[in-house]
Short mmCIF file of C-alpha atoms and ligand atoms in Angstrom, two decimals:
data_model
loop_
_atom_site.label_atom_id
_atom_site.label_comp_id
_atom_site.label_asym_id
_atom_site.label_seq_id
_atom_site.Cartn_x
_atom_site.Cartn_y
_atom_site.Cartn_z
CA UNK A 1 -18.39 -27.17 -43.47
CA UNK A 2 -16.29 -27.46 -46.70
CA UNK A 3 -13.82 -24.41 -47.99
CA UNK A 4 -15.90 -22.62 -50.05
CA UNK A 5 -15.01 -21.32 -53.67
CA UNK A 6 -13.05 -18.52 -52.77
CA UNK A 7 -9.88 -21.52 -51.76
CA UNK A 8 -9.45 -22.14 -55.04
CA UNK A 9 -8.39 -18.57 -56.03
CA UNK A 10 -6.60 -18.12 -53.12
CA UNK A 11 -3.04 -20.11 -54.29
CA UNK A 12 -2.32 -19.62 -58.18
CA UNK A 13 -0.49 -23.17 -58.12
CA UNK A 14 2.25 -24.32 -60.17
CA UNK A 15 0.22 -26.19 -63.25
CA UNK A 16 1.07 -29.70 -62.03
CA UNK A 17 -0.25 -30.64 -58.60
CA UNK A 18 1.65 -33.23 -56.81
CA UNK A 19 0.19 -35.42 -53.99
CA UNK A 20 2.08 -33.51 -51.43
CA UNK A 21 0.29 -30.63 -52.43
CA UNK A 22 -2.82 -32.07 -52.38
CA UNK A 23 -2.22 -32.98 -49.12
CA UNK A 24 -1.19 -29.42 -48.05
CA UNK A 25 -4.64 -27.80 -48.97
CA UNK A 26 -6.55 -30.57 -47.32
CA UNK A 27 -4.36 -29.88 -44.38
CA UNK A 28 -4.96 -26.36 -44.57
CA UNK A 29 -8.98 -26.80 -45.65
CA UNK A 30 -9.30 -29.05 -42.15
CA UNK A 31 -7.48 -26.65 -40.00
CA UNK A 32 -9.48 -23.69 -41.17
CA UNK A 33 -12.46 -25.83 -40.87
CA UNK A 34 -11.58 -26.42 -36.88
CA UNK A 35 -11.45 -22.23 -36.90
CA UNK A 36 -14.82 -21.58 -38.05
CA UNK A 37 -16.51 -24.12 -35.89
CA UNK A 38 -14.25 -23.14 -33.21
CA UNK A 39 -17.26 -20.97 -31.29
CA UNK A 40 -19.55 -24.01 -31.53
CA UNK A 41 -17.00 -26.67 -30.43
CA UNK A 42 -14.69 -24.38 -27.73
CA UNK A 43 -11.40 -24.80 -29.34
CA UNK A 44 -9.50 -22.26 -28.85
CA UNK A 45 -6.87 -20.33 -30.72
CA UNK A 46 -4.25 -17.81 -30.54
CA UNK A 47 -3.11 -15.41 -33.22
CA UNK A 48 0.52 -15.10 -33.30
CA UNK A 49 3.17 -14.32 -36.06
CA UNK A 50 5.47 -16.75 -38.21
CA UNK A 51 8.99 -15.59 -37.21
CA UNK A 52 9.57 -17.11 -33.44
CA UNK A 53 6.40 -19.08 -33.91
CA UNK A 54 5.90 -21.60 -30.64
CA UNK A 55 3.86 -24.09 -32.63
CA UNK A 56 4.73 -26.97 -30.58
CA UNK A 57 4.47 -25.42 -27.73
CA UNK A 58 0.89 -24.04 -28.66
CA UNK A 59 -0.43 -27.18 -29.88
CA UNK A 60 1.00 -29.29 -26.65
CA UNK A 61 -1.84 -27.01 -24.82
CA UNK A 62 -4.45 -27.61 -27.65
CA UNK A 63 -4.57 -24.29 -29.28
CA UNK A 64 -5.14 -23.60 -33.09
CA UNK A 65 -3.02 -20.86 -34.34
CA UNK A 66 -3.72 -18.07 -36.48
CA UNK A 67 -0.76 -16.52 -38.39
CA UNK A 68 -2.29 -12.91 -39.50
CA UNK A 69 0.52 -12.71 -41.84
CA UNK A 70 -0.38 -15.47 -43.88
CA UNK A 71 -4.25 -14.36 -43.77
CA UNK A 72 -2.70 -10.96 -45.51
CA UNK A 73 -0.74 -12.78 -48.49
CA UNK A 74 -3.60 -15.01 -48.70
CA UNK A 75 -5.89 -12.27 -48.98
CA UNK A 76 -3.53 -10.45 -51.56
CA UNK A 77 -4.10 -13.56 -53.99
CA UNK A 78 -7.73 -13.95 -53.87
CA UNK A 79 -7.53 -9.77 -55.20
CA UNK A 80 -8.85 -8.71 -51.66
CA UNK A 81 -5.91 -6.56 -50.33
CA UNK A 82 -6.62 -3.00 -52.49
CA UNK A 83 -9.67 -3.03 -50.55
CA UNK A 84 -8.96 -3.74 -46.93
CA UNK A 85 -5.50 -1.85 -47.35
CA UNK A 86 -8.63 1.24 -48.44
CA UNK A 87 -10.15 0.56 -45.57
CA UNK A 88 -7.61 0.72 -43.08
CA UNK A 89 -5.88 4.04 -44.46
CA UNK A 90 -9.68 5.39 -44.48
CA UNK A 91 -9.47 4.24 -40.34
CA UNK A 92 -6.25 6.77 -40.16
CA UNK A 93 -3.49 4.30 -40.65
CA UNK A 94 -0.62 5.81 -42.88
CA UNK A 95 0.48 4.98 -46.32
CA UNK A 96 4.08 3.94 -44.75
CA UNK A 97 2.47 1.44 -42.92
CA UNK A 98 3.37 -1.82 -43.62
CA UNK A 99 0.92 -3.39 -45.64
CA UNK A 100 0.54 -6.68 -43.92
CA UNK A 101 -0.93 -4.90 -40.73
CA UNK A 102 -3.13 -2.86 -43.02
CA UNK A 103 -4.82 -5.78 -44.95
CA UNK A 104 -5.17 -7.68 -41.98
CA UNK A 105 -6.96 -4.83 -39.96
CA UNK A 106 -9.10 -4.26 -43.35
CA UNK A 107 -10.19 -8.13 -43.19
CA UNK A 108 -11.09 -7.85 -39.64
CA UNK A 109 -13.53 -4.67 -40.57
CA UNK A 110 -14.82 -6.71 -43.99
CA UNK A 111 -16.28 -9.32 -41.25
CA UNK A 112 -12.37 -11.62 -40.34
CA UNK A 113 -12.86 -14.00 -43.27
CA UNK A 114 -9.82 -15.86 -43.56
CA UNK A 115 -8.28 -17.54 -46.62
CA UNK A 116 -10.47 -20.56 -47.11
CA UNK A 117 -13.52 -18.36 -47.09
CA UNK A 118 -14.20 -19.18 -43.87
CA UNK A 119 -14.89 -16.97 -40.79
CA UNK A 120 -12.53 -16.53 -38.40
CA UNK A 121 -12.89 -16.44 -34.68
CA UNK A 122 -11.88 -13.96 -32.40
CA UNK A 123 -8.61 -15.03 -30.52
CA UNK A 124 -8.56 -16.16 -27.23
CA UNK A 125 -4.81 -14.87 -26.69
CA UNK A 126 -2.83 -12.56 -28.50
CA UNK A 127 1.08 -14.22 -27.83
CA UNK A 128 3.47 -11.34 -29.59
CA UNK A 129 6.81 -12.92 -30.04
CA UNK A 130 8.77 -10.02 -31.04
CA UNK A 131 11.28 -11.35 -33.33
CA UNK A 132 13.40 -8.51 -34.90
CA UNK A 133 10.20 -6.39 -36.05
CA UNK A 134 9.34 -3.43 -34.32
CA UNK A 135 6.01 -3.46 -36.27
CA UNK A 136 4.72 -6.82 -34.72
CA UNK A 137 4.51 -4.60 -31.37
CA UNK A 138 2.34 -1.96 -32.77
CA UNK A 139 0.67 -4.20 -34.93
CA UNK A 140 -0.89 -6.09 -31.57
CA UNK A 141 -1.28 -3.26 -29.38
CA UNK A 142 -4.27 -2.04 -32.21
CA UNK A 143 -5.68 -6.18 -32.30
CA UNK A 144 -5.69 -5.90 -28.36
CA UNK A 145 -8.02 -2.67 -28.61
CA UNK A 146 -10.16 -4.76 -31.18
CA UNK A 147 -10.24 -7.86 -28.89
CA UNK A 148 -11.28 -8.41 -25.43
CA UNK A 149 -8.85 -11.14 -24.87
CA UNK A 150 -5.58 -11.63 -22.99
CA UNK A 151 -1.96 -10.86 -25.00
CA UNK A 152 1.58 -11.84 -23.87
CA UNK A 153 4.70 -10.72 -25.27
CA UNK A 154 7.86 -13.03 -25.47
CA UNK A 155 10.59 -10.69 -25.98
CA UNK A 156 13.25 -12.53 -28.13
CA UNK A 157 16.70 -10.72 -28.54
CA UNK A 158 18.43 -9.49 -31.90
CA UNK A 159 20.88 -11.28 -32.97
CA UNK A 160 23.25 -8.03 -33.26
CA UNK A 161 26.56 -9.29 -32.37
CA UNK A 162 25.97 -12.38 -34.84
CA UNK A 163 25.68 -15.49 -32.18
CA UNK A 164 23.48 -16.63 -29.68
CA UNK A 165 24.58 -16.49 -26.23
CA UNK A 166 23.63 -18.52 -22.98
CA UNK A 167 22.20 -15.19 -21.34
CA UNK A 168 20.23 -14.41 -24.30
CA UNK A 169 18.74 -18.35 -24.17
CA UNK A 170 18.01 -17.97 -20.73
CA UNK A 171 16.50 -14.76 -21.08
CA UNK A 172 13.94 -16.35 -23.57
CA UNK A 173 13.59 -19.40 -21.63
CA UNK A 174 12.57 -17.73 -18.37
CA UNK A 175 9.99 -15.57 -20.22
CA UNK A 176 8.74 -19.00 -21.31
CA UNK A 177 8.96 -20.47 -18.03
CA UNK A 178 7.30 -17.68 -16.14
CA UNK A 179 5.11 -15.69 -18.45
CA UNK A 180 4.03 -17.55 -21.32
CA UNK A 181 3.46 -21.21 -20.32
CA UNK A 182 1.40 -19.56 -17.34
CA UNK A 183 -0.44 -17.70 -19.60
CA UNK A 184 -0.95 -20.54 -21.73
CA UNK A 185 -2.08 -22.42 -18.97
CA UNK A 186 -4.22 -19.78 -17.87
CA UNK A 187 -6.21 -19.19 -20.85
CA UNK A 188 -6.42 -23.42 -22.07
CA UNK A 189 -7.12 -24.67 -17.98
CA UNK A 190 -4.59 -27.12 -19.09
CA UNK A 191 -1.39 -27.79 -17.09
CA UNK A 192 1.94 -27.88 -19.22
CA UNK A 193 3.21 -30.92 -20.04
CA UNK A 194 7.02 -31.24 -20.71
CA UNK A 195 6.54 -34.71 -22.33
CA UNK A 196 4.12 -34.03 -24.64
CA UNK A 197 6.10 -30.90 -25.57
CA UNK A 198 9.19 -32.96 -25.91
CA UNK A 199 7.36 -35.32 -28.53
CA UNK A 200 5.87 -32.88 -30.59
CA UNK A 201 9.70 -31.22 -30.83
CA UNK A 202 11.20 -34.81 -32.12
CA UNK A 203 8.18 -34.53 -34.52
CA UNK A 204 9.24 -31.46 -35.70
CA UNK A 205 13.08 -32.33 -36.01
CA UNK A 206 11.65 -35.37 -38.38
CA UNK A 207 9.96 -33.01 -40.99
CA UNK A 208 12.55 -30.32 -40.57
CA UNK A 209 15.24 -33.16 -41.73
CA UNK A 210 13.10 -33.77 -44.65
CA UNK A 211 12.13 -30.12 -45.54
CA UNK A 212 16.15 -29.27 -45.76
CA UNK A 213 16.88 -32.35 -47.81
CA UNK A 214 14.40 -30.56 -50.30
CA UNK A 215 16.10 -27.31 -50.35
CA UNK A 216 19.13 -29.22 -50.49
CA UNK A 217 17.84 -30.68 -54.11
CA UNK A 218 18.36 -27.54 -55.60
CA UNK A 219 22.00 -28.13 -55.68
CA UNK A 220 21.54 -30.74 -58.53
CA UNK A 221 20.90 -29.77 -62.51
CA UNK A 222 18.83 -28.87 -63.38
CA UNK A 223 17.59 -28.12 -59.95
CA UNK A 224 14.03 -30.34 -59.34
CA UNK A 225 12.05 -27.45 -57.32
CA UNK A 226 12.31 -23.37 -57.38
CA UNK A 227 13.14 -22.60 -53.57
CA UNK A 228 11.79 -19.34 -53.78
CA UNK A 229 7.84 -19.21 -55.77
CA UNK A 230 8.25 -23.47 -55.62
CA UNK A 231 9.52 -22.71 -52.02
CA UNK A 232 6.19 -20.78 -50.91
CA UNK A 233 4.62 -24.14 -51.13
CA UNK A 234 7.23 -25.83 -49.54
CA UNK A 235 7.13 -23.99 -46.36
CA UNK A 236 3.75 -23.67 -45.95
CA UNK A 237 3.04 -26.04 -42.88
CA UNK A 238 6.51 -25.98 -41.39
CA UNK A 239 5.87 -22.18 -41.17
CA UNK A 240 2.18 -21.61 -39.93
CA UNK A 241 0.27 -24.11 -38.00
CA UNK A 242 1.64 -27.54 -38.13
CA UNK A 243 5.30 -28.13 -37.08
CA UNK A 244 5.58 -30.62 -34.29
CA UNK A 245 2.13 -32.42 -36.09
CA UNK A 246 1.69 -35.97 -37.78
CA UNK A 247 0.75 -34.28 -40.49
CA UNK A 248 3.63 -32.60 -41.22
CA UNK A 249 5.83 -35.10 -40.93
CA UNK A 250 3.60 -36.80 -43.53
CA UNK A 251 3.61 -33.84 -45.61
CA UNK A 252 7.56 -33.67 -45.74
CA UNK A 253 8.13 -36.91 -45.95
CA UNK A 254 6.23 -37.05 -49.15
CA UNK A 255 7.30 -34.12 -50.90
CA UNK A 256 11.09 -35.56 -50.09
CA UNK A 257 10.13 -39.04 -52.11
CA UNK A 258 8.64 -36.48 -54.79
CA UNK A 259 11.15 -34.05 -54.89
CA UNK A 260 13.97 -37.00 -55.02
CA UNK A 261 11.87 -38.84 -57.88
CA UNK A 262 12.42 -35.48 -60.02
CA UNK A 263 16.12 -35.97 -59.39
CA UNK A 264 16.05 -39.60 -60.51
CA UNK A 265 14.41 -38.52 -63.65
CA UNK A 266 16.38 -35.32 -64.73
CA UNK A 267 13.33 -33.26 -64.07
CA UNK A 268 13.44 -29.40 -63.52
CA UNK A 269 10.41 -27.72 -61.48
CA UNK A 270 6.80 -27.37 -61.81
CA UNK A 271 6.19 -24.05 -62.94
CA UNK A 272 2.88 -21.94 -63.77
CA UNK A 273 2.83 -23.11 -67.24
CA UNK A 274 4.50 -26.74 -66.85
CA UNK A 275 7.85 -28.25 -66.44
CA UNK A 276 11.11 -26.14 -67.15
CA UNK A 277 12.24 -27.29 -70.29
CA UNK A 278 16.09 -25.93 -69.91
CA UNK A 279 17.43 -23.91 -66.97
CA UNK A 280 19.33 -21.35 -68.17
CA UNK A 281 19.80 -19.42 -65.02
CA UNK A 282 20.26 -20.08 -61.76
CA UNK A 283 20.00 -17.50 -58.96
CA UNK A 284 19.52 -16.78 -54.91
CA UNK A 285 16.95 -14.45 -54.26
CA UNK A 286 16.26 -11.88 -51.19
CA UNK A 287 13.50 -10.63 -49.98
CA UNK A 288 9.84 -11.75 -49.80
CA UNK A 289 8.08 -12.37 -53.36
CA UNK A 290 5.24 -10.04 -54.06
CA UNK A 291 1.54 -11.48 -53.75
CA UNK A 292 -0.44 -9.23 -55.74
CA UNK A 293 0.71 -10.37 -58.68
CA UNK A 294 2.58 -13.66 -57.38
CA UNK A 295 2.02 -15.47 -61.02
CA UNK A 296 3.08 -12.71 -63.04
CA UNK A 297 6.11 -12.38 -61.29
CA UNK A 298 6.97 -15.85 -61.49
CA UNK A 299 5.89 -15.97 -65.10
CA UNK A 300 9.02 -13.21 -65.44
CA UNK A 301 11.30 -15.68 -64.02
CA UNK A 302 10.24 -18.46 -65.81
CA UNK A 303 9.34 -17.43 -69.26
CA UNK A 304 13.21 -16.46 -69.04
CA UNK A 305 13.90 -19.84 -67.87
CA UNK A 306 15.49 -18.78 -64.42
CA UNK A 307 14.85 -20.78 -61.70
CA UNK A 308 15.83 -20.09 -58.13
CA UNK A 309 17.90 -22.20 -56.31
CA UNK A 310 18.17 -20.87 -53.08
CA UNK A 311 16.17 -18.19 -50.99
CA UNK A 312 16.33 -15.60 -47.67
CA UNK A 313 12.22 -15.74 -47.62
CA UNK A 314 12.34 -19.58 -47.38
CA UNK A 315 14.34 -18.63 -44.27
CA UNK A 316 11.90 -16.24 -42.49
CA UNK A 317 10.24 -18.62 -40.10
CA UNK A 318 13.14 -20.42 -39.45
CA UNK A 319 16.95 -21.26 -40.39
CA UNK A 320 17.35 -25.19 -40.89
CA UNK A 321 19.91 -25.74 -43.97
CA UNK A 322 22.69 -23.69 -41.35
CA UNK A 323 21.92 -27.15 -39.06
CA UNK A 324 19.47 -26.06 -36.69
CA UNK A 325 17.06 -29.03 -35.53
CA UNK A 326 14.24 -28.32 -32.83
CA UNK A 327 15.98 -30.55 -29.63
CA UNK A 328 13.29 -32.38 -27.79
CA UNK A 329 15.98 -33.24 -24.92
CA UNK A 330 16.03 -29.25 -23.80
CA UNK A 331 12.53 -27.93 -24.93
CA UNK A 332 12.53 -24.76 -23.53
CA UNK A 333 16.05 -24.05 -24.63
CA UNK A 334 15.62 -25.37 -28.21
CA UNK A 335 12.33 -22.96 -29.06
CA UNK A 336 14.45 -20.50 -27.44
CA UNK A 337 17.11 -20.81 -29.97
CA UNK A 338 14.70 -21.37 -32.64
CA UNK A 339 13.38 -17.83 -31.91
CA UNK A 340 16.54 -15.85 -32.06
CA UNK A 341 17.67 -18.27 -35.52
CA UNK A 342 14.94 -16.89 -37.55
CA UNK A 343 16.33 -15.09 -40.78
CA UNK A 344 14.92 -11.29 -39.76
CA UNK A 345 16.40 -11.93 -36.40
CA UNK A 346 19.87 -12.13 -37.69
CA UNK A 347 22.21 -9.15 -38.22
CA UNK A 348 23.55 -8.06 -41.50
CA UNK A 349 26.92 -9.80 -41.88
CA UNK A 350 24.61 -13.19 -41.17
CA UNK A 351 22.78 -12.27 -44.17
CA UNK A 352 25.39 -11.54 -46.09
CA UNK A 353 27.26 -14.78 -45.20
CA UNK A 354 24.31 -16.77 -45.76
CA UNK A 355 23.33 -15.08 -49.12
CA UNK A 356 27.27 -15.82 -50.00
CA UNK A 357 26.89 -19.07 -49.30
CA UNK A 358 23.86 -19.86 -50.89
CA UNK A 359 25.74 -18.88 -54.15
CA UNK A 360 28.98 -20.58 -53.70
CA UNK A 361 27.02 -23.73 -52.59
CA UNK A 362 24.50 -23.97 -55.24
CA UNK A 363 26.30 -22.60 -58.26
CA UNK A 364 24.07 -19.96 -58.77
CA UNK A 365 24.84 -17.58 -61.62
CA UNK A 366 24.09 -14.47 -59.50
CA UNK A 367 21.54 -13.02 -56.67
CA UNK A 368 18.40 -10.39 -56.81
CA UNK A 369 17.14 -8.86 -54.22
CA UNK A 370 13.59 -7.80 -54.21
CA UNK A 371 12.63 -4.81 -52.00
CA UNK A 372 9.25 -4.39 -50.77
CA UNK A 373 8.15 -0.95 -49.91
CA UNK A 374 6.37 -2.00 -46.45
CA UNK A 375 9.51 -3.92 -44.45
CA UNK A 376 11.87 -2.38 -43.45
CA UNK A 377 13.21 -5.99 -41.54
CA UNK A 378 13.86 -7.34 -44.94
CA UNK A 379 14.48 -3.97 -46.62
CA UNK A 380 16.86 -2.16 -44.40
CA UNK A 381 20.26 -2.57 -45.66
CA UNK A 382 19.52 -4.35 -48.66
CA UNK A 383 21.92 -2.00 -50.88
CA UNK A 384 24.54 -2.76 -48.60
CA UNK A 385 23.86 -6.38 -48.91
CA UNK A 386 24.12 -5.56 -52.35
CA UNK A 387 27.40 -5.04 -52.65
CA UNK A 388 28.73 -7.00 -50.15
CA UNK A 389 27.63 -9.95 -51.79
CA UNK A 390 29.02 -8.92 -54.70
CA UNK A 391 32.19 -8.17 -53.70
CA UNK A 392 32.39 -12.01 -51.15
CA UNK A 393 31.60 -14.22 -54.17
CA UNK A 394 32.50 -11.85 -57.34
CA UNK A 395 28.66 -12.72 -58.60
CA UNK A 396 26.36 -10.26 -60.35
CA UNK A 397 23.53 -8.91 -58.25
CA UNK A 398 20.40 -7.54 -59.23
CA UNK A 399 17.69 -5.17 -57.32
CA UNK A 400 13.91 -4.67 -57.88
CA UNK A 401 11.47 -2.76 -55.96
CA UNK A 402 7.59 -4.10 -55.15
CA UNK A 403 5.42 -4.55 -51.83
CA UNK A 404 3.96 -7.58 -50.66
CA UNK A 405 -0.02 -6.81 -50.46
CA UNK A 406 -0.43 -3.56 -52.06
CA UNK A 407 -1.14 -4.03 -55.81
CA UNK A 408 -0.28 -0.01 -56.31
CA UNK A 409 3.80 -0.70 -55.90
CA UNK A 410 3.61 -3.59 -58.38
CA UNK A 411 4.82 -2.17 -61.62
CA UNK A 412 4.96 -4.71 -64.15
CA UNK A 413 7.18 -2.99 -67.35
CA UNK A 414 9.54 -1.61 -64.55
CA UNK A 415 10.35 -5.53 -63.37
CA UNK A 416 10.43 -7.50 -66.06
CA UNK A 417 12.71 -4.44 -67.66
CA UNK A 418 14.90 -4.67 -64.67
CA UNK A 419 14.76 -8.47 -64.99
CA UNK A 420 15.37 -8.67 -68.42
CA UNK A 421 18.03 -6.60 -68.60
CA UNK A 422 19.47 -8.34 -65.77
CA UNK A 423 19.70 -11.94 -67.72
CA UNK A 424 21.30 -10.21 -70.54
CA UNK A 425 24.06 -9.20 -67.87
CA UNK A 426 24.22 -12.77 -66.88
CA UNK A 427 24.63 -13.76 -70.29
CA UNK A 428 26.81 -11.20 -70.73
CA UNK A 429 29.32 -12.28 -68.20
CA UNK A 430 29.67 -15.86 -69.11
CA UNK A 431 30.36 -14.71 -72.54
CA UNK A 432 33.24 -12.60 -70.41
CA UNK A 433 32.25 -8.81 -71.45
CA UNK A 434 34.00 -6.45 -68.70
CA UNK A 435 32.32 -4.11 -66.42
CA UNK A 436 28.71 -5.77 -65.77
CA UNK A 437 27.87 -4.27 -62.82
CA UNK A 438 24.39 -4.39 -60.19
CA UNK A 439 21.09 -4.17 -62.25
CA UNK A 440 18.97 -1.82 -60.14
CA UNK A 441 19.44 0.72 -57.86
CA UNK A 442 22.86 3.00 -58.90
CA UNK A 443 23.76 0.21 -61.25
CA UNK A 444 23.34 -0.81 -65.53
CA UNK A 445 19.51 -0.23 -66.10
S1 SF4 B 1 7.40 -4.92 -41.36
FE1 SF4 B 1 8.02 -6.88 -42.31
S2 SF4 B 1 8.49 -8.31 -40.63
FE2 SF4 B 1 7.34 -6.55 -39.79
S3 SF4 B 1 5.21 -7.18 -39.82
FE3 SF4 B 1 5.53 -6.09 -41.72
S4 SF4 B 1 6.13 -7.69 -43.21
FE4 SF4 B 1 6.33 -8.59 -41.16
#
């Protein structure tokens, strides 16, 4: 059965669409396809989250997964999350909540239709890898009272003393050894196989080469993609379904020969209205975009003719631009690692490094942070980010406040105030006017 009309709505798109693109929604109409017809055909599938994802590992055992997160932000563009987010509260689930769990338990009442329109099946297995987020725990102890289906929990450890150790690899890989692959096993009636594990890893390491030499582009001027709204795109099947998958190594390798063209020819990015005609900002950004409203917000980047060069978000479901590559020669190990790498899995002063970086290295002209209301993995200690990033690379920083799925914390004016007066700092400080300090919380409004 073909997506039906409600696809369309679901990604507002930058105006241009480029093949690779193209080639992402087909991936993504074929995959969701396989979901719906998964009670007629017996494939099976697991819902599990982005951060510590074990695609490969999934797939080697012929499972589809289901990402709930990315049914919530998907639901959030096609205008759907006031209403489930309605219905959940009305089911007793608090306003402090975070939104995320609250659309996707609202979809699940509405009848589990996923982005494309399509229905959703129920999962066979639940597989919670707790990366970082307490919420992920609660969030699947309420699908397994929903479900009558089997749930696993890899426990992955924080990153709090800022490396990864050998007892915290082999912690993760004996869970994998002797919980989840038996699990897997269990549910699928398939036996694990290492090799086929291995090659769907050096798959993975192929498109994660090309998906860095993308972010990388934004170090050129003007920079050829925005990593952060552009970036949403980018990440799309590296994130959710498809690492470790022909198809995303033909994705990547694609957008890289697209994305390098744009160099070649002096081109800025594809934006909602067209091509940037003249970047006059460049800036990191923190924090996950909104998805309410995810063109008007861009619009308020780009109608100032900001682009972003480098992002935490694009980071979420995995650190690659720090050098990370999935290993195929020590599978266990190297999904391990990936696990604990993932950006909410790292401790502050990673952050802050990485956001430092990210400035220094692409020549941005400051940072903005945007808080969402609902996570408090992103949100916690974003003021003290704040500063700290201000103070390592002596760059303005900005701070706005929205949610992901819940259109009531999107304030338009506020924003684009906040934004605007932001730029003018910007402009302000090139021109060399003392004393520009933070635009946002306790700083110049
Ligand atoms: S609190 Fe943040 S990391 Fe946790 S489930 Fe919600 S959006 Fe995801």
């Amino acid at each position: 059965m073909s997506p039906k009309p409600g696809w369309e709505k679901a990604a507002p798109e930058p105006a241009q669409k480029d093949d690779s693109q193209l080639r992402q929604k087909k991936m993504l109409a074929e995959h969701y396809t396989r979901l719906e017809n998964a009670p007629r055909t017996g494939e099976k599938n697991v819902y599990t989250f982005v951060p510590g994802n074990l695609t490969e590992l999934l797939r080697s055992f012929d499972l589809l997964p289901v990402l709930p997160e990315i049914n919530a932000l998907q639901s959030a563009m096609r205008g759907k999350s006031r209403e489930y987010i309605s219905l959940a509260e009305k089911a007793g689930h608090s306003e402090d909540v975070c939104t995320y769990v609250k659309c996707d338990l609202g979809m699940k009442k509405s009848g589990n239709v996923g982005p494309t329109g399509q229905k959703l099946p129920d999962p066979d297995l639940l597989l919670l890898s707790y990366t970082g987020c307490f919420t992920f725990m609660k969030w699947f102890e309420i699908l397994q009272r929903e479900y009558d289906c089997p749930m696993v929990m890899l426990h992955v450890p924080y990153q709090g003393g800022g490396a990864i150790t050998d007892n915290m690899r082999q912690y993760v890989v004996s869970q994998l050894r002797e919980k989840v692959i038996p699990v897997l096993e269990s549910v699928t009636g398939k036996k694990f196989d290492e090799d086929e594990l291995r090659e769907r890893l050096r798959k993975s390491a192929q498109a994660e080469e090309d998906f860095v030499h993308v972010l990388e582009s934004a170090r050129n001027r003007p920079s050829p993609i925005d990593s952060y709204f552009g970036g949403v795109y980018y990440i799309g099947p590296i994130f959710t379904a498809f690492r470790g998958t022909d198809a995303a190594v033909d994705y990547y390798r694609e957008l890289r020969a697209e994305v390098d063209e744009r160099v070649r020819l002096g081109k800025g990015p594809v934006l909602p209205d067209g091509e940037l005609e003249e970047e006059k900002f460049r800036i990191v950004v923190e924090g996950p975009p909104n998805w309410t409203h995810f063109r008007e917000f861009w619009k308020m980047f780009s109608d100032e003719g900001a682009v972003a060069v480098a992002s935490t978000y694009t980071k979420v479901g995995g650190v690659y631009d720090l050098g990370f590559r999935h290993d195929p020669d020590h599978p266990l190990e190297t999904l391990a690692d990936y696990c604990m790498g993932c950006y909410t899995n790292l401790n502050l002063p990673s952050r802050v490094k990485m956001i430092s970086q990210y400035v220094r290295d692409y020549q941005a002209d400051g940072f903005l942070i945007n808080s969402v209301k609902s996570c408090n993995s992103f949100s916690a200690g974003q003021l003290l980010i704040l500063r700290e990033v201000e103070n390592a690379c002596g760059r303005p920083g900005g701070f706005i406040e929205s949610d992901l799925v819940d259109p009531r914390y999107f304030s338009a004016a506020n924003i684009k105030n906040r934004l605007e007066s932001y730029f003018q700092m910007i402009e302000q400080k090139r021109g060399g006017a003392p004393g520009a300090a933070a635009v946002g919380e306790g700083g110049g409004r």
